Coordinates of C-alpha atoms in Angstrom, one line a residue:
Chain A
X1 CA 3.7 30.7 -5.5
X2 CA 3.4 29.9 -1.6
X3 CA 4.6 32.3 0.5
X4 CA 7.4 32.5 2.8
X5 CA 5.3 32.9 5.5
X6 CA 3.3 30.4 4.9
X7 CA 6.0 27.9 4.6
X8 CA 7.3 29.1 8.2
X9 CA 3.8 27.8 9.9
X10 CA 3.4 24.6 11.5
X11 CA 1.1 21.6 9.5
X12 CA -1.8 22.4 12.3
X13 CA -1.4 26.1 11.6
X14 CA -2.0 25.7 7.7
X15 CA -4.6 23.1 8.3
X16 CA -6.8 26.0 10.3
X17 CA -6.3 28.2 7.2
X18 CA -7.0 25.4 4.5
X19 CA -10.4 25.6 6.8
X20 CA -10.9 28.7 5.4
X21 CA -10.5 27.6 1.9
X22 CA -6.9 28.6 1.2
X23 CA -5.5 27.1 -1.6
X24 CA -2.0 28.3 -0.8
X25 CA -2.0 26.7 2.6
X26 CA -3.1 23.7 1.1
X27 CA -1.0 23.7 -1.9
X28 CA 1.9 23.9 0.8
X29 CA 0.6 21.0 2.6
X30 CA 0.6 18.8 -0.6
X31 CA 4.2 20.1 -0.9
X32 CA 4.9 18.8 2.3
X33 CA 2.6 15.3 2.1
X34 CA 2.0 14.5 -1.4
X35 CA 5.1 12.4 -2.0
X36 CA 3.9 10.5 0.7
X37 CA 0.5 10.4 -0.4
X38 CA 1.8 8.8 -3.7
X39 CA 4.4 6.6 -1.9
X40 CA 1.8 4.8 -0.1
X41 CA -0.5 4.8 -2.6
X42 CA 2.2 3.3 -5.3
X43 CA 3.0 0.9 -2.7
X44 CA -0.6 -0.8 -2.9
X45 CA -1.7 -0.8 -6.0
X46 CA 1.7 -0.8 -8.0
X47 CA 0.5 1.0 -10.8
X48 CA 1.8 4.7 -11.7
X49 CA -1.7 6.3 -13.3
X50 CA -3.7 4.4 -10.6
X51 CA -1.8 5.5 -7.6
X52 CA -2.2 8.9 -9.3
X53 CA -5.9 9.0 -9.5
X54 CA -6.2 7.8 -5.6
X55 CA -4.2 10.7 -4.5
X56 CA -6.1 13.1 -6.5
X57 CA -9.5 11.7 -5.4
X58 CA -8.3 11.4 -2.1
X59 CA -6.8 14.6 -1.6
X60 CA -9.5 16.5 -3.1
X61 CA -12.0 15.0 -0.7
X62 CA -9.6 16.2 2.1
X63 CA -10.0 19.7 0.4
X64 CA -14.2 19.6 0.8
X65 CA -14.1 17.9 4.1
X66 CA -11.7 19.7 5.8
X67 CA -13.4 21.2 8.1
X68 CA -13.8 17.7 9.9
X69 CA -10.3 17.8 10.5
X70 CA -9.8 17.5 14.2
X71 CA -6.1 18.2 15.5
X72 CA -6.5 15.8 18.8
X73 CA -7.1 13.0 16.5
X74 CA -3.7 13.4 15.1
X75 CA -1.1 15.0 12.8
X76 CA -1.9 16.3 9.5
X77 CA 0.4 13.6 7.7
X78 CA -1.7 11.0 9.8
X79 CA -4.8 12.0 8.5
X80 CA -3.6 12.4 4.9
X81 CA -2.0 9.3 4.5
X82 CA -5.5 7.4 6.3
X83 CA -7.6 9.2 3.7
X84 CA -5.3 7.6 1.0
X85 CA -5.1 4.6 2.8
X86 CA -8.7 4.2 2.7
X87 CA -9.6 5.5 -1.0
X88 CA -6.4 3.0 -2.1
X89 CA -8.4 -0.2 -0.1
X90 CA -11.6 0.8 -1.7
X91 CA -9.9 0.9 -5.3
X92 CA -8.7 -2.0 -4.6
X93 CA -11.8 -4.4 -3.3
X94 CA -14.3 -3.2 -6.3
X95 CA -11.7 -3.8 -8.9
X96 CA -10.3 -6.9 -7.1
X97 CA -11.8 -9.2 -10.7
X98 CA -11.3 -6.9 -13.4
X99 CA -8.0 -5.3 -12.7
X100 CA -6.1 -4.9 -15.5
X101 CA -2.7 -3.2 -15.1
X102 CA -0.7 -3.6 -18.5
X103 CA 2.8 -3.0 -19.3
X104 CA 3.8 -1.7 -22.4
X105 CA 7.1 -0.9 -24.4
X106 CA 5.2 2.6 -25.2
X107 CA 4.7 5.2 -22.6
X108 CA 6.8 3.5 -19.9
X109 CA 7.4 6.1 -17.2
X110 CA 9.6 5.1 -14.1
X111 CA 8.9 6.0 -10.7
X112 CA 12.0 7.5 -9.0
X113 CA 12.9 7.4 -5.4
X114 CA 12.6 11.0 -4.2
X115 CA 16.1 13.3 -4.3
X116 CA 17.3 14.1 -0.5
X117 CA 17.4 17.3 -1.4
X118 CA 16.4 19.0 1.9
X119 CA 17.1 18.0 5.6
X120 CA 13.7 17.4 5.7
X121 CA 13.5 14.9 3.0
X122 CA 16.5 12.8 4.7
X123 CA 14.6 12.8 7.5
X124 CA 11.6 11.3 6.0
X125 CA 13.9 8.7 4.1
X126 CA 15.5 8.0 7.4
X127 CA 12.2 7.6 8.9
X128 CA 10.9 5.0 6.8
X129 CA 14.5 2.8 7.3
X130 CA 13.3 3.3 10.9
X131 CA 9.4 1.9 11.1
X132 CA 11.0 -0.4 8.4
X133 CA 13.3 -2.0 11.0
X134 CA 10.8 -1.6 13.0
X135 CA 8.7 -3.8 11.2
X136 CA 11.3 -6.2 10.2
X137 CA 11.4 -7.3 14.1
X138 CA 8.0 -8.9 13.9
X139 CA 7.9 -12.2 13.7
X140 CA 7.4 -13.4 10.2
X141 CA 3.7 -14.7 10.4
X142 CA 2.1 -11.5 12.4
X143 CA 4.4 -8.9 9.7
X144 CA 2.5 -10.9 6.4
X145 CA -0.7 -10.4 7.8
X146 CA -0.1 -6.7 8.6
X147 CA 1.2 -6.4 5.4
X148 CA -1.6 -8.3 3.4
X149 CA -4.0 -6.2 5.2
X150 CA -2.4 -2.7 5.1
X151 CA -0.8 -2.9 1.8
X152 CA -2.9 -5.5 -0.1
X153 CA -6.0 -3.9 1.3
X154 CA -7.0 -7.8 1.8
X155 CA -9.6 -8.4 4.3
X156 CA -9.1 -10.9 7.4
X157 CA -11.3 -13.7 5.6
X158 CA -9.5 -13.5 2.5
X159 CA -6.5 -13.5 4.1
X160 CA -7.6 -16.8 6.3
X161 CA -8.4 -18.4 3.5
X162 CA -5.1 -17.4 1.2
X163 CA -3.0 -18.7 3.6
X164 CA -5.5 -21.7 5.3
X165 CA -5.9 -20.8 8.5
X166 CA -8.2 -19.8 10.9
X167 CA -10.1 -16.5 11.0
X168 CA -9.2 -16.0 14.6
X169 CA -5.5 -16.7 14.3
X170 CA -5.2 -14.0 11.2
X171 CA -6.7 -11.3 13.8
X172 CA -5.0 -12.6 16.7
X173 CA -1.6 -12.2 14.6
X174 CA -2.7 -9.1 13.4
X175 CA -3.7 -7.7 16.8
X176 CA -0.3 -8.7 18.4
X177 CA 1.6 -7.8 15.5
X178 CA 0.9 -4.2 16.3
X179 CA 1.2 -4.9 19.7
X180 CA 5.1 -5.8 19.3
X181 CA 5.3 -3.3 16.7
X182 CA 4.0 -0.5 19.2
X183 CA 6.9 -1.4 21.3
X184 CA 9.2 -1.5 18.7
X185 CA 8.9 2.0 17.3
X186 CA 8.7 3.2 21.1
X187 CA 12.7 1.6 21.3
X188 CA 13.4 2.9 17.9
X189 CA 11.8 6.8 17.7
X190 CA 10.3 7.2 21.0
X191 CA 6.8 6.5 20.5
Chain B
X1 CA -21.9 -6.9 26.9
X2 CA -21.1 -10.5 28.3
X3 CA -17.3 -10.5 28.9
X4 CA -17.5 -13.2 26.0
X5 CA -18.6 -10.6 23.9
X6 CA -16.3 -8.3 24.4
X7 CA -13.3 -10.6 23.9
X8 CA -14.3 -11.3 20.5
X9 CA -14.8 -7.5 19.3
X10 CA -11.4 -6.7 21.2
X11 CA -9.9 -9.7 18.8
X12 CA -11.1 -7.8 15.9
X13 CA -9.0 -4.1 16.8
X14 CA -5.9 -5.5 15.1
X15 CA -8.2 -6.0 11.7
X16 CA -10.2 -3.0 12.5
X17 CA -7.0 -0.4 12.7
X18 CA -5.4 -2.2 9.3
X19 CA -8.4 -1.7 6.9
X20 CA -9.1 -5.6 7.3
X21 CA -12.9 -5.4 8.1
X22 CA -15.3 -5.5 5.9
X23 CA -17.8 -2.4 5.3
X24 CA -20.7 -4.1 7.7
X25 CA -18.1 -5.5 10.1
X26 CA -16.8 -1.9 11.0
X27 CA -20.1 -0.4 11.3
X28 CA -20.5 -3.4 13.8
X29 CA -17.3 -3.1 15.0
X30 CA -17.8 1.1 15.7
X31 CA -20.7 0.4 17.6
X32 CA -19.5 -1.8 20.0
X33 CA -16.6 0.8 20.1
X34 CA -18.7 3.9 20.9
X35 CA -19.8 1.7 24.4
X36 CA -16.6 0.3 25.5
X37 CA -13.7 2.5 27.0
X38 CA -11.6 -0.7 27.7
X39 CA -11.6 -1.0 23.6
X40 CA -11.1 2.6 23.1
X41 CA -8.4 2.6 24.9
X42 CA -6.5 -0.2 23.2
X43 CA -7.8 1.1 19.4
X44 CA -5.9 4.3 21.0
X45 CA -2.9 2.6 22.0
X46 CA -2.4 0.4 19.1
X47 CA -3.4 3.0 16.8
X48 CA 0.1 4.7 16.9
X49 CA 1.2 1.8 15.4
X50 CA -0.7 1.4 12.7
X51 CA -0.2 4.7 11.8
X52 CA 3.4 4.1 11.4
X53 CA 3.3 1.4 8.6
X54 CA 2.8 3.8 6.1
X55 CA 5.6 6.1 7.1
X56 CA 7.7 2.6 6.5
X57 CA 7.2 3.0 2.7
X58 CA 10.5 4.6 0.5
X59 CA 9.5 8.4 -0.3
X60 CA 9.2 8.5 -4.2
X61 CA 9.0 11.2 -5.9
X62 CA 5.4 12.5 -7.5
X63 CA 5.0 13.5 -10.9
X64 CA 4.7 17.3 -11.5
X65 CA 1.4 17.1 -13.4
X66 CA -0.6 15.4 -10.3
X67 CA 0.1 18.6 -8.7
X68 CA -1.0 20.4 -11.0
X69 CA -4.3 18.8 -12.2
X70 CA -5.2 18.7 -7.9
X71 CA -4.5 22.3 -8.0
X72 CA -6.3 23.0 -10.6
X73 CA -9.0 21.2 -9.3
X74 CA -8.7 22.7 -6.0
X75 CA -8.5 26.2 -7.0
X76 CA -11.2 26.3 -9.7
X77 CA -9.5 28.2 -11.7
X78 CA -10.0 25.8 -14.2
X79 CA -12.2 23.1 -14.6
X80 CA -9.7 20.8 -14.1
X81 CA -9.6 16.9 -13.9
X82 CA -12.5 15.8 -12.3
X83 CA -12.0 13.5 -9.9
X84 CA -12.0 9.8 -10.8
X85 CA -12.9 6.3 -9.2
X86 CA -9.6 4.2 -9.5
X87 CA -8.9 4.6 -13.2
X88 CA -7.6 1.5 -15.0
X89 CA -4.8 2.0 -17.2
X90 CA -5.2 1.0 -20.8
X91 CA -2.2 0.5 -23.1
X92 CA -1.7 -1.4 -26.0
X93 CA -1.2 -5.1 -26.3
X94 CA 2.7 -6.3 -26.5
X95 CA 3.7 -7.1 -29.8
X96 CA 4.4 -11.2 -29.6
X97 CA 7.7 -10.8 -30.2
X98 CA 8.5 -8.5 -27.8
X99 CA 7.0 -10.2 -25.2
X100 CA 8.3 -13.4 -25.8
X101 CA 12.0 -11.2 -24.9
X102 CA 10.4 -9.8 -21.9
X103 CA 8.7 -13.0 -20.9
X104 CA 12.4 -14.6 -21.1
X105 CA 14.0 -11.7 -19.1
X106 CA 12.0 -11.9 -16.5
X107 CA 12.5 -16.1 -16.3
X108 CA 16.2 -15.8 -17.0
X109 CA 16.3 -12.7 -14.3
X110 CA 14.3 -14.3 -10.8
X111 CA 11.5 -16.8 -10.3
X112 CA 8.8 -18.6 -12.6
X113 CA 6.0 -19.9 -11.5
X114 CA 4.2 -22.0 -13.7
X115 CA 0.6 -22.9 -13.1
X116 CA -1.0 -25.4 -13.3
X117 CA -5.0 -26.4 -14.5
X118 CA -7.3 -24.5 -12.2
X119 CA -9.1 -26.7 -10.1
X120 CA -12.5 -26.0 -7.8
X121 CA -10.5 -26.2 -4.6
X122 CA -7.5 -23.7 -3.9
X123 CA -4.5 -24.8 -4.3
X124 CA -0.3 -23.9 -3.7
X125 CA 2.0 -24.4 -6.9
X126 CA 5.5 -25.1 -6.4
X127 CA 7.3 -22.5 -8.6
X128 CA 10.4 -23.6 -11.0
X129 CA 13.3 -21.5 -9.9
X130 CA 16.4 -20.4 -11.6
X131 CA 19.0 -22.3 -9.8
X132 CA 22.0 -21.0 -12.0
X133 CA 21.2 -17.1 -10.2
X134 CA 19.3 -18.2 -6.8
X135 CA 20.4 -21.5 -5.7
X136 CA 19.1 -21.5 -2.6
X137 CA 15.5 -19.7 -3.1
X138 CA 12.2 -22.0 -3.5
X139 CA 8.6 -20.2 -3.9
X140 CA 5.2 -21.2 -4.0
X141 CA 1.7 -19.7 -5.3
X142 CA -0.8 -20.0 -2.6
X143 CA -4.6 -19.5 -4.7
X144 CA -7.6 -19.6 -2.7
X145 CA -10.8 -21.4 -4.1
X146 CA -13.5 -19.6 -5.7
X147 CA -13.2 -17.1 -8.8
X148 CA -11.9 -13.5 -8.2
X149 CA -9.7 -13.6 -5.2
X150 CA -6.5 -12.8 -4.3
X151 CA -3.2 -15.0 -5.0
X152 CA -0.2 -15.1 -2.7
X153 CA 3.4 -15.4 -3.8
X154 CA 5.3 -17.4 -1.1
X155 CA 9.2 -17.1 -1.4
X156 CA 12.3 -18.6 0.6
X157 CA 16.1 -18.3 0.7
X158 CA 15.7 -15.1 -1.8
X159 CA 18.9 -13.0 -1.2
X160 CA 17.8 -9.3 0.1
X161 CA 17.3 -7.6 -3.6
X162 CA 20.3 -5.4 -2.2
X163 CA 20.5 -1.5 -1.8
X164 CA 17.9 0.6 -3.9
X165 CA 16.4 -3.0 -4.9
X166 CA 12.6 -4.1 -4.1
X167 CA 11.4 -7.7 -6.3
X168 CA 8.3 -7.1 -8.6
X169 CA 6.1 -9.9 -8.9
X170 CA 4.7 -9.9 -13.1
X171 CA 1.7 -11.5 -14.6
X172 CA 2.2 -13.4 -18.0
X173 CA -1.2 -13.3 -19.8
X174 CA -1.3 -13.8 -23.6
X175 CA 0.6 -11.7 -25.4
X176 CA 1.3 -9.2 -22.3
X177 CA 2.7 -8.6 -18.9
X178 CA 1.6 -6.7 -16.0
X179 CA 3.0 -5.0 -13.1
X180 CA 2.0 -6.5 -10.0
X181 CA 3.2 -5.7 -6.7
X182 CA 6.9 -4.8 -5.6
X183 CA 7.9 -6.8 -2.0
X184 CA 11.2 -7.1 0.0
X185 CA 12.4 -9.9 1.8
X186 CA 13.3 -10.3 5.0
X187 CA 16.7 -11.1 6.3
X188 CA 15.7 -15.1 6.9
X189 CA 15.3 -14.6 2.9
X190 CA 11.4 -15.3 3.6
X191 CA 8.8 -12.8 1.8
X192 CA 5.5 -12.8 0.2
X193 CA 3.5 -10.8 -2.4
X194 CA 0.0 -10.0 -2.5
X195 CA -1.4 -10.9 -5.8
X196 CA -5.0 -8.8 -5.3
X197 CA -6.1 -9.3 -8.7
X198 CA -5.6 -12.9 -8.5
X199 CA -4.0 -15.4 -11.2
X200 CA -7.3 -16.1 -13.2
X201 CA -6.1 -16.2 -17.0
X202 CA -2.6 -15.5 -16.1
X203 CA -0.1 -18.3 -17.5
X204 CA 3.0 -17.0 -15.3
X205 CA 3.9 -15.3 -12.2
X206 CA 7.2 -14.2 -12.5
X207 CA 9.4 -12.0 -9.9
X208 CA 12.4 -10.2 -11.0
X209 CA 14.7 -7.3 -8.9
X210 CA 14.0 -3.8 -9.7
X211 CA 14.7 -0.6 -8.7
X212 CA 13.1 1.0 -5.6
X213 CA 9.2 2.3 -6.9
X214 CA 8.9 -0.9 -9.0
X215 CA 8.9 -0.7 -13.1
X216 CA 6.3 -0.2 -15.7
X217 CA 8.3 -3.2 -17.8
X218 CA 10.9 -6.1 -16.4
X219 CA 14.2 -4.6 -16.7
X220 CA 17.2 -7.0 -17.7
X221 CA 19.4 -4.9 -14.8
X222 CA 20.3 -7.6 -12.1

C-alpha cells in the first residue's frame, strides 16, 4: 500500500525517489499515469493483450532507466506517455505483415471508459475533450496526417504513398499541422 | 549548412516530433539538430504540441492484473512476467456459423467494403454502403502498391457515432474477424482509419459504431 505521504508529493518529487529505486513512488506514479499509458497505447494498436504488453515493456524500461529522467525536459506524464508512444510505433513497424489480431466469441473482454471517480479523473476526461477540439480545428488534410503518424505509427513515405501525394506535402502538412494546433491549445488551455 | 540545407531538415520537424521518421532518418535528422539552434528552437516550440495529442485520447480504464504483473516485475518480489516484444494475441478460429452472424452484423450495422482482385499497382475501392442506416455516407479503401503496407479507410457524410461512440474498422478473413482500429469523425462527417496491417488476405473491411475503447467482437448495439 502507498503511503499517504507519498500520495501528497508532486510527480517530480516521486520521480527523484523512483531514482532511488522506490517501488512505492513508482507504484504511485503508475497509479497516476497508467490509465493513460494504456489509453494511448489501446488507441494505436486496438488490441487489449497488445496494448497491455507495450505498457508493461514500456513502463519497465522507464523503471531501469530512470535515472535519465531529466525534469527540464518535461513532466513526468510527458515522458511516460513518449516512452509508450515509442515502444507502441516500434510494435507496430516490425509486425506491420504478420499482425494478426483475432476476435473470438471466447474470452471477449471489453475495455471500459475509465469511472470519473475523482476530481482528478474529470479533469483528465475534460482534458482530452479539450486537445480533442483542439485538434478537430485543423484542417482536415494536416489532422489525417498527424493522426496517421502519431496513432498509426505510419511513417511520412508510407503515408505519401497511401494517400498519393508528395513526400514534401505530407511533412509540410504535418509541420503546420502542429503549428495551428500549437496555437490552438494555447486559446484552449493556455499553452 | 547551405540555407538549402537547412530548409529541408526544418521541413522534416513536423515528421520528426510525430514518430514519422524512419530509424536512419532521425539519426540524420538529430545530427543536424545538435548544430542548429534555429531548429531547436522550433522542435521546442512545436514540441508542446505534439505532446498534447496523446492527452486527446478518452482515459480507459486498465485492467487490474497489468498492475500487478509490472509490479511484480518491478519489485522482484517475484519473478514475474518478463517483459515481452509486442505479443500477438492468439484465439481460436470463429466457428463458420458464427461468423457468418457476425460478418452480417457488422454489414447490416455500418459500411462494407468489398475488395476487389489485388493488382501490382495500388489502388482505392469504392465501398458498398448501407443506404437504409447511412444515406448520405460514401467510403473508399485507399491500398498502396507493394506487399505488407498499410490500407486507409476513407469515409464521408458518416454521422458523428454520437456520445460514448467511436466506429471500429473489422477485417473479414476466412472464417474470422479482427479488431482493427477505432476512429471518429469529424463534424464535416469526413474520417479515416489507419489499416497498419494492411488488407492482404482480408475479404472485407467493415466499420460498425461501438462503444468508446473499441470491442473485441462487432456488437449489434446501434
Amino acid at each position: 500500500m502507498v503511503s499517504r505521504e507519498l500520495d501528497r508529493l508532486a510527480d517530480e518529487e516521486l520521480m527523484q525517489l523512483v531514482q532511488q529505486g522506490d517501488p512505492r513512488a513508482f507504484e504511485l506514479l503508475y497509479d497516476r499515469h497508467g490509465g493513460a499509458a494504456f489509453s494511448l497505447a489501446y488507441r494505436m494498436v486496438g488490441d487489449r493483450a497488445a496494448a497491455e504488453d507495450i505498457v508493461q515493456e514500456a513502463l519497465l524500461s522507464m523503471w531501469r532507466s530512470r535515472v535519465r529522467y531529466e525534469p527540464a525536459r518535461g513532466s513526468v506524464r510527458t515522458w511516460v506517455l513518449g516512452i509508450v508512444h515509442h515502444r507502441a510505433i516500434d510494435g507496430l513497424r516490425r509486425n506491420l505483415v504478420h499482425q494478426r489480431r483475432r476476435a473470438s466469441a471466447e474470452g471477449i473482454e471489453e475495455v471500459h471508459e475509465a469511472a470519473e471517480r475523482t476530481d482528478v479523473e474529470a479533469a483528465r476526461r475534460e482534458e482530452a475533450r479539450s486537445v480533442r477540439a483542439a485538434m478537430d480545428e485543423l484542417p482536415g488534410e494536416q489532422l489525417q496526417v498527424i493522426e496517421l503518424a502519431y496513432f498509426g505509427g505510419f511513417t511520412h513515405t508510407q503515408i505519401a504513398e497511401m494517400l498519393e501525394m508528395p513526400v514534401g506535402t505530407v511533412k509540410g502538412r504535418m509541420r503546420l499541422g502542429l503549428e495551428k494546433l500549437r496555437r490552438q491549445l494555447g486559446e484552449v488551455v493556455g499553452v | 549548412m547551405s540555407e538549402q540545407g537547412h530548409e529541408s531538415y526544418r521541413e522534416e520537424i513536423g515528421a520528426y516530433l510525430l514518430g514519422a521518421l524512419s530509424e536512419s532518418e532521425v539519426e540524420v535528422f538529430e545530427r543536424h539538430l545538435s548544430g542548429c539552434e534555429r531548429c531547436s528552437e522550433e522542435v521546442a516550440r512545436l514540441q508542446v504540441a505534439a505532446d498534447a495529442i496523446p492527452r486527446s485520447v478518452t482515459p480507459l480504464a486498465p485492467p487490474p492484473r497489468l498492475k500487478k504483473s509490472l509490479m511484480k516485475a518491478v519489485t522482484g518480489e517475484s519473478p514475474g512476467r518478463a517483459p515481452r516484444r509486442f505479443r500477438l494475441p492468439a484465439f481460436p478460429r470463429l466457428s463458420p456459423a458464427l461468423a457468418a452472424a457476425l460478418v452480417a452484423v457488422g454489414v447490416l450495422a455500418g459500411v462494407g467494403v468489398s475488395l476487389l482482385a489485388s493488382g501490382d499497382e495500388g489502388k482505392t475501392v469504392a465501398a458498398r454502403v448501407d443506404r437504409a442506416r447511412l444515406p448520405q455516407a460514401s467510403a473508399s479503401l485507399v491500398e498502396p502498391a507493394g506487399s505488407g503496407k498499410g490500407a486507409l479507410l476513407r469515409v464521408q457524410g458518416m454521422p458523428t457515432p454520437g456520445p460514448g461512440r467511436v466506429y471500429q474498422v473489422w477485417l473479414r478473413r476466412d472464417g474470422e474477424i479482427v479488431p482493427g482500429t477505432v476512429f471518429s469523425v469529424r463534424s464535416d462527417g469526413t474520417g479515416a482509419a489507419a489499416i497498419p496491417q494492411g488488407v492482404k488476405g482480408v475479404r472485407q473491411v467493415m466499420v460498425t459504431r461501438e462503444r468508446v475503447g473499441g470491442a473485441r467482437a462487432p456488437s449489434e448495439k446501434p
